Coordinates of N, CA and C in Angstrom, one line a residue:
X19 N 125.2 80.2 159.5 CA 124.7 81.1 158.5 C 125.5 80.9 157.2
X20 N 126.7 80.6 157.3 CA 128.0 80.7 156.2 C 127.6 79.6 155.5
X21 N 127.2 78.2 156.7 CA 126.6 77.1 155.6 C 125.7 76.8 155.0
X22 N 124.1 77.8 155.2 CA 123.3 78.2 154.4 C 123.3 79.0 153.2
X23 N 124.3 79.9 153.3 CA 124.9 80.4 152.3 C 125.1 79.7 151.2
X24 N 126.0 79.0 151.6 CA 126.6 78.2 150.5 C 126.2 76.8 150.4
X25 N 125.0 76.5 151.2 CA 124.1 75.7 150.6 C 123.4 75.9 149.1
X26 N 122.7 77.2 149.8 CA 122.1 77.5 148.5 C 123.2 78.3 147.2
X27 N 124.2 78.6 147.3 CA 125.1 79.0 146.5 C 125.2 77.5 145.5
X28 N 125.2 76.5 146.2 CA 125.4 75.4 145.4 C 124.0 74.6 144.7
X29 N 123.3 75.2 145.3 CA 121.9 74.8 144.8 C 121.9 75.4 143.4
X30 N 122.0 76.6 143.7 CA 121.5 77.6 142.9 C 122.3 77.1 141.5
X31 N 123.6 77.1 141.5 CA 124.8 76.2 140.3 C 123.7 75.6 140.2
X32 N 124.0 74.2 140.9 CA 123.0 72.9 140.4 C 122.0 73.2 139.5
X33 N 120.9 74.4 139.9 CA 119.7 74.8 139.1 C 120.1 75.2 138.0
X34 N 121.4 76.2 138.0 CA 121.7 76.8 136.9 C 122.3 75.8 135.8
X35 N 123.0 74.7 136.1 CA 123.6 73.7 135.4 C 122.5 72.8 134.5
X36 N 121.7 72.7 135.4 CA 120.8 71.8 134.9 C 119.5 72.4 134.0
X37 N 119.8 74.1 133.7 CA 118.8 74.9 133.0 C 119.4 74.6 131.5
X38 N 120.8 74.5 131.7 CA 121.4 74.7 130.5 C 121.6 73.3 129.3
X39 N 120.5 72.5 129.6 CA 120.2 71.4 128.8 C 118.8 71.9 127.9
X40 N 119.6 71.4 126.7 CA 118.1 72.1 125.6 C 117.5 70.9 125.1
X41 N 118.4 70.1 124.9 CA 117.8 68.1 124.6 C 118.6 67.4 124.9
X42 N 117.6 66.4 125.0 CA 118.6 64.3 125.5 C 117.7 63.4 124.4
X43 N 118.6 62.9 124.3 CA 118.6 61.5 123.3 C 118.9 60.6 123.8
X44 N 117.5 59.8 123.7 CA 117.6 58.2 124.2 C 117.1 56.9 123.2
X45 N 118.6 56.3 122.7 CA 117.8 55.4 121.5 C 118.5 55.9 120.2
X46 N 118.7 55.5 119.6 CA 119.1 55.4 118.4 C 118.5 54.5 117.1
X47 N 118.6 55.2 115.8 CA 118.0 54.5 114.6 C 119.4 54.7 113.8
X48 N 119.8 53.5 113.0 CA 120.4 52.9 111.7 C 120.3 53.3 110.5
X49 N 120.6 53.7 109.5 CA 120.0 54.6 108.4 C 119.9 53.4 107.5
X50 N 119.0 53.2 106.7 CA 118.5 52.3 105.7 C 118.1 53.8 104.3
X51 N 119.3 53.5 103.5 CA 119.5 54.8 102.5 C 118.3 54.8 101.6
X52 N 117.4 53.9 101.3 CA 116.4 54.2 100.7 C 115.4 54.1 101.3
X53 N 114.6 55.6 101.5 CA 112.9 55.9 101.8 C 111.9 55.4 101.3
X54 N 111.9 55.0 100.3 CA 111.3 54.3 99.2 C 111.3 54.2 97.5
X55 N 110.2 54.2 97.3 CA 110.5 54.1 95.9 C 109.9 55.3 94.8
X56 N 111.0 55.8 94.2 CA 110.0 57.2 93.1 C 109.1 56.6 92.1
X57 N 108.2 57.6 91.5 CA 107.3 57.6 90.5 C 108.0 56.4 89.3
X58 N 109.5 56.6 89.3 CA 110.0 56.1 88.1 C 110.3 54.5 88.4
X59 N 110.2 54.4 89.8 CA 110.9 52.8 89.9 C 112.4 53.1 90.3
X60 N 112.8 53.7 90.8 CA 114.4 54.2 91.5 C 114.2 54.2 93.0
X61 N 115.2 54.0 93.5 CA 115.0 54.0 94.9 C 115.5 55.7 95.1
X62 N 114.3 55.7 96.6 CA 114.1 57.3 96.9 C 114.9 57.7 98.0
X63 N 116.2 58.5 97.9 CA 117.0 58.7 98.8 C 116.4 59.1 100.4
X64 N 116.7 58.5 101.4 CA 116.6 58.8 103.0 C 117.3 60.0 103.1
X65 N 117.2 61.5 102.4 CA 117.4 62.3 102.9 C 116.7 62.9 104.0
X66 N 117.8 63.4 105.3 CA 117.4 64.1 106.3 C 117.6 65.8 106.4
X67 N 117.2 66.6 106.6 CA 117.6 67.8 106.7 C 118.5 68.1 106.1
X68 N 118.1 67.7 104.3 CA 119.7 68.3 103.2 C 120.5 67.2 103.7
X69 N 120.5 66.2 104.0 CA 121.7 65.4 104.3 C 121.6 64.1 103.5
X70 N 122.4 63.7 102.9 CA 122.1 62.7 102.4 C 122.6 61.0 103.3
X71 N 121.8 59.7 103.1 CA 122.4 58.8 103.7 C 123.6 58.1 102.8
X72 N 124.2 57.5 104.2 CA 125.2 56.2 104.0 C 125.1 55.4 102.7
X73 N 125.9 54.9 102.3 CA 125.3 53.9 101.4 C 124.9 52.6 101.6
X74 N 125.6 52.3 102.1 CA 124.8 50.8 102.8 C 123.9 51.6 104.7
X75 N 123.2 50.6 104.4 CA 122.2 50.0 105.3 C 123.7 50.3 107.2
X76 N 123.0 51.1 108.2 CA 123.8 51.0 109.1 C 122.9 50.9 110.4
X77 N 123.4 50.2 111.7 CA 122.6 50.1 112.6 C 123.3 50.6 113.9
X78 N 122.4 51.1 115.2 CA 123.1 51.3 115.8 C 122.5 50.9 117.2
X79 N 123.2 50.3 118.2 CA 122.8 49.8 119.3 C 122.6 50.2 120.1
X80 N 122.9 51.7 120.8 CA 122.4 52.7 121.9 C 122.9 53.7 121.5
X81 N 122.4 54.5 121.9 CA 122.6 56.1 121.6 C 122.2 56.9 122.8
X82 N 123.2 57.7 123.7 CA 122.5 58.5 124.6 C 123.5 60.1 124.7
X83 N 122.1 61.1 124.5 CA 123.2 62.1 123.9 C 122.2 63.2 124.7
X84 N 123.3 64.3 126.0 CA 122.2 65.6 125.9 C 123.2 66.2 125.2
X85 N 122.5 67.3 125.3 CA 123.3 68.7 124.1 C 122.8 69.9 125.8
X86 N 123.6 70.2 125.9 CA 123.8 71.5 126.5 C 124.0 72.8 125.5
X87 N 123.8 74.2 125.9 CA 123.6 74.9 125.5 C 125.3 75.5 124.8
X88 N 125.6 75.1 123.9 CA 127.3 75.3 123.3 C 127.6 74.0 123.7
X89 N 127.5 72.3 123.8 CA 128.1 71.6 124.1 C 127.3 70.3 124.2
X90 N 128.1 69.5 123.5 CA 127.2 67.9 122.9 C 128.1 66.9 123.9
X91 N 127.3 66.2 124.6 CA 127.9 64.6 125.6 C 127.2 63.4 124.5
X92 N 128.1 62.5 124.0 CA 127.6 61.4 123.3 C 128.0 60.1 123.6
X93 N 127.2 59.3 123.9 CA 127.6 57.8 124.1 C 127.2 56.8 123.3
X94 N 127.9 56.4 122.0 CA 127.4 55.8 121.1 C 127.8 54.3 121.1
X95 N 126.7 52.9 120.8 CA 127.6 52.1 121.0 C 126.7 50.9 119.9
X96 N 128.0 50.5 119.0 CA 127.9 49.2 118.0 C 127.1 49.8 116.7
X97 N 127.8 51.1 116.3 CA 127.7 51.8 115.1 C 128.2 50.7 113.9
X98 N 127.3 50.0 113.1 CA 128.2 49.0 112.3 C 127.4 48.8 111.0
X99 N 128.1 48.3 110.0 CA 127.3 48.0 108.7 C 126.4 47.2 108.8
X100 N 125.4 47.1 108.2 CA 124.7 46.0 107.9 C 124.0 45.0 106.6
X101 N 124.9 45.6 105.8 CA 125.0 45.1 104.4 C 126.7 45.9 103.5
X102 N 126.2 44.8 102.7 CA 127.7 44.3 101.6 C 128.7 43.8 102.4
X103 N 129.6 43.7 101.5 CA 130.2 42.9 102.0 C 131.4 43.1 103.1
X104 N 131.4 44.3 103.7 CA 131.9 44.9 105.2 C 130.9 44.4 106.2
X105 N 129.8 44.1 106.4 CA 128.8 43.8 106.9 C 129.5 43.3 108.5
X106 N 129.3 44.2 109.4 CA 129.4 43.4 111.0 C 130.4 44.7 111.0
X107 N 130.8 45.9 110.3 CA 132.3 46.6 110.7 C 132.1 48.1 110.9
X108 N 132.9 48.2 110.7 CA 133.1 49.8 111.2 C 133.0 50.4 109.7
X109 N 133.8 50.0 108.6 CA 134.4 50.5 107.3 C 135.4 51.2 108.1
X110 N 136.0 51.3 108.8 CA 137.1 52.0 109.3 C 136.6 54.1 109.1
X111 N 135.3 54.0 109.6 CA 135.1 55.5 109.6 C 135.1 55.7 110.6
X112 N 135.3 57.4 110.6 CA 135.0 58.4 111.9 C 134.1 59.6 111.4
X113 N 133.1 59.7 112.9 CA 131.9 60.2 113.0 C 131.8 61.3 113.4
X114 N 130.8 62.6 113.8 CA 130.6 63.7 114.1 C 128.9 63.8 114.5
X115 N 129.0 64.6 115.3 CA 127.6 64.5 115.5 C 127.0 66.3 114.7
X116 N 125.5 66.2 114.3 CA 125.0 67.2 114.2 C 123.4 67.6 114.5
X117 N 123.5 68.8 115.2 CA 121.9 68.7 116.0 C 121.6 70.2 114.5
X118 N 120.2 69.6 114.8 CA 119.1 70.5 113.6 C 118.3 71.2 114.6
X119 N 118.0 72.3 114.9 CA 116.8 72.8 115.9 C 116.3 73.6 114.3
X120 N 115.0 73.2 114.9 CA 113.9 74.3 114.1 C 113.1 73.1 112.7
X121 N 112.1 74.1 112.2 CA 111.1 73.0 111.2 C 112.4 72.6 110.0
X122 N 112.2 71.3 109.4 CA 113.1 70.7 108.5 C 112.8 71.8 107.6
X123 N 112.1 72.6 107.5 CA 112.6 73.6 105.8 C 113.6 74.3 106.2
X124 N 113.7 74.9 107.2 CA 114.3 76.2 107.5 C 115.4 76.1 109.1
X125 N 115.7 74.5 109.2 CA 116.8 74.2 110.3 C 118.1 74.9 110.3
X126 N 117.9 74.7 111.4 CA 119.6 75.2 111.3 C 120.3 74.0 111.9
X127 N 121.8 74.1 111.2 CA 122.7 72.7 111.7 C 123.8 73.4 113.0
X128 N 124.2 72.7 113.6 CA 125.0 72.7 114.8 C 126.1 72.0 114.8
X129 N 127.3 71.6 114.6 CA 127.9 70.5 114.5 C 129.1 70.4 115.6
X130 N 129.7 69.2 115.8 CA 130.6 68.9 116.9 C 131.9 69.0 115.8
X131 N 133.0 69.0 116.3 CA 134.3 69.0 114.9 C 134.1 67.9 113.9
X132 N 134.1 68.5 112.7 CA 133.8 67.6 111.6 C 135.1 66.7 111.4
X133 N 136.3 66.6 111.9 CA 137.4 65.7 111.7 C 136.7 64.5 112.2
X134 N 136.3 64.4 113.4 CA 135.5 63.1 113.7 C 135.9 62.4 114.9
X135 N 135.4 61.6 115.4 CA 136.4 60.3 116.3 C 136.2 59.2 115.7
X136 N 137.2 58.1 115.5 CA 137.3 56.9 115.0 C 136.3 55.9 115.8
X137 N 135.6 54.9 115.2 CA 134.7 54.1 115.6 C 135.8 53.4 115.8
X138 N 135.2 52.4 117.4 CA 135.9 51.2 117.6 C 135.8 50.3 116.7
X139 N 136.2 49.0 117.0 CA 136.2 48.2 116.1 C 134.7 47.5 116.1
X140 N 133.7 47.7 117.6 CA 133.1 47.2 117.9 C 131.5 48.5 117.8
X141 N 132.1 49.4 116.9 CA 131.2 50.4 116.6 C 131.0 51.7 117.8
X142 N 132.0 51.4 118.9 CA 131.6 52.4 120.2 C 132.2 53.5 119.9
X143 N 131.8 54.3 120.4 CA 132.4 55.4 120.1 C 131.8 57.0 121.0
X144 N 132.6 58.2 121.3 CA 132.3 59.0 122.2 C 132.3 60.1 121.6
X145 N 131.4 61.5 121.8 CA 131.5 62.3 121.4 C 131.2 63.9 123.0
X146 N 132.8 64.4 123.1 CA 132.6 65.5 124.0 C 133.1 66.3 123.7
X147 N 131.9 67.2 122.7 CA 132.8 68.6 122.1 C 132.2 70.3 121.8
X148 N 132.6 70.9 121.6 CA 131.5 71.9 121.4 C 130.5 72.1 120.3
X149 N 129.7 72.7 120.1 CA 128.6 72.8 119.0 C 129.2 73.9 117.9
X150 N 128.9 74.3 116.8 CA 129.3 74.9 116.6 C 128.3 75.2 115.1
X151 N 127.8 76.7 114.5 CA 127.6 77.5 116.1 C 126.9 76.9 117.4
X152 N 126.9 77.4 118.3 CA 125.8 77.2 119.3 C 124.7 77.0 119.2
X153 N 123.6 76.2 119.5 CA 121.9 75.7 119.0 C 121.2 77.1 119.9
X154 N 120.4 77.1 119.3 CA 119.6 78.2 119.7 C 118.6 77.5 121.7
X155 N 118.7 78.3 122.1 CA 117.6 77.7 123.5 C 116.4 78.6 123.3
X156 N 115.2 78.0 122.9 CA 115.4 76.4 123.3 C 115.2 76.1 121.5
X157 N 115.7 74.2 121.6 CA 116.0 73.9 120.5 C 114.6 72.9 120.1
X158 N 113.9 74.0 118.9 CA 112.8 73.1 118.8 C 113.1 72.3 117.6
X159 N 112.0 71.3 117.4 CA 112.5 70.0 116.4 C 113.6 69.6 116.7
X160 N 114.3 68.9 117.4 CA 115.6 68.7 117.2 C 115.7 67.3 116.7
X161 N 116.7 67.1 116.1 CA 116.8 66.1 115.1 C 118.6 66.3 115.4
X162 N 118.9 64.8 115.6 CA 120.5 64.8 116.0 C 120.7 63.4 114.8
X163 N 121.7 64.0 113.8 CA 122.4 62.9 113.3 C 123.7 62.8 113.8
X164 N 124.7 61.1 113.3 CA 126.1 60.6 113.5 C 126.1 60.6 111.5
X165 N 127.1 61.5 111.8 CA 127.6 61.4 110.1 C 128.7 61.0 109.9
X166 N 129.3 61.0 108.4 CA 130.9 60.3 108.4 C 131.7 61.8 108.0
X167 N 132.5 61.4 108.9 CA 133.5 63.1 108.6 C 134.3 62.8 107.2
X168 N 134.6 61.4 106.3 CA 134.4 61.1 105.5 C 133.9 62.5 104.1
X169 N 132.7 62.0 104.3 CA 132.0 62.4 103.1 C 130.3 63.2 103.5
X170 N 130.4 63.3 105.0 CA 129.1 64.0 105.1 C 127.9 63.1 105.5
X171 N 128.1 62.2 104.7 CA 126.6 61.8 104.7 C 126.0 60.7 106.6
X172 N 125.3 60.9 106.7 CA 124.6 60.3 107.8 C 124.5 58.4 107.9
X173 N 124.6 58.1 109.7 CA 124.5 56.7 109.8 C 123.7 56.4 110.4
X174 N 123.3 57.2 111.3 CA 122.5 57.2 112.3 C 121.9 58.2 113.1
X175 N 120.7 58.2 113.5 CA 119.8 59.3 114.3 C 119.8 58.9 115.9
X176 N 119.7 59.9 116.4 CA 118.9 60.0 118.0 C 117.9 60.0 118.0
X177 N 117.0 59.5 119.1 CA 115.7 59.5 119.5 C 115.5 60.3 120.8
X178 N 114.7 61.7 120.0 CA 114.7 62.8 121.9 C 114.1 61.9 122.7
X179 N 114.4 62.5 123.8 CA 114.0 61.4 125.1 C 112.7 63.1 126.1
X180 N 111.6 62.6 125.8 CA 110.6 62.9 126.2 C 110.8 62.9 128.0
X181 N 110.4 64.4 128.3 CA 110.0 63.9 129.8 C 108.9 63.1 130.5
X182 N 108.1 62.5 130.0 CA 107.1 61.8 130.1 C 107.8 60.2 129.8
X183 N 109.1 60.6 129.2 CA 109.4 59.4 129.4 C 109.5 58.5 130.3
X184 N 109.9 59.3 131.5 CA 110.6 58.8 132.8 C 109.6 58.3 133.9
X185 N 108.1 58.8 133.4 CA 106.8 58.9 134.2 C 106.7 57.2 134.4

């Protein structure tokens, strides 16, 4: 009886652990700073959610990130320039991650510590920290950028990972 108990004692964790995921990100996009082109012939900033992009062109090779409820797991790999003349590098930045729940007029931002972690040399890089505030559950629209603790502005996006993914 004692080990049915705590069978299900441990189940029950398990269920509860696994309630407390609000998104996963699978895949990553590279920010390319201009959207296009304005009325006047100027290039049209790739702003995301009030955020402005990188200046050069940046690419990113995998991305896989859930966000628990108070708490971001990130595995980022081969964050690197892809124009001027740093082109293949890091620029010697360090990154942060920030999740957006809700419609892009009216998001709210989430952020992991804005000091950052240093990119490898080879663009890898790890993020396990808290959110701050907390994202709302559940987190709709979510939209996860890698920014530079630098100056703000964004390198790269996550791609939510659909449950239909896995079908």
């Amino acid at each position: 009886m004692k080990r049915l108990l705590l069978a299900l004692a441990v189940a029950g964790l398990n269920a509860a652990a696994a309630d407390e995921t609000l998104v996963t990100f699978d895949g990553g996009i590279g920010v390319d700073p201009a959207s296009g082109v304005t009325s006047t012939g100027s290039a049209a900033l790739n702003i995301v959610r009030g955020v402005s992009p990188g200046g050069f062109p940046w690419q990113i090779s995998r991305l896989r990130s859930t966000v628990e409820v108070g708490r971001i797991h990130l595995d980022g790999r081969g964050l690197l320039l892809t124009g001027g003349n740093a082109i293949g590098t890091t620029g010697g930045q360090r990154v942060f991650a920030t999740l957006f729940c809700g419609p892009a007029t009216t998001a709210t931002a989430h952020s992991s510590n804005a000091t950052g972690v240093a990119l490898e040399a080879n663009g890898n890089f790890r993020i396990d920290d808290l959110l701050t505030p907390p994202p709302p559950a559940p987190c709709t629209n979510p939209v996860l950028l890698i920014l530079s603790a630098a100056n703000g502005h964004w390198f790269a996006a996550g791609i939510p990972k659909n449950d239909t993914d896995d079908q």
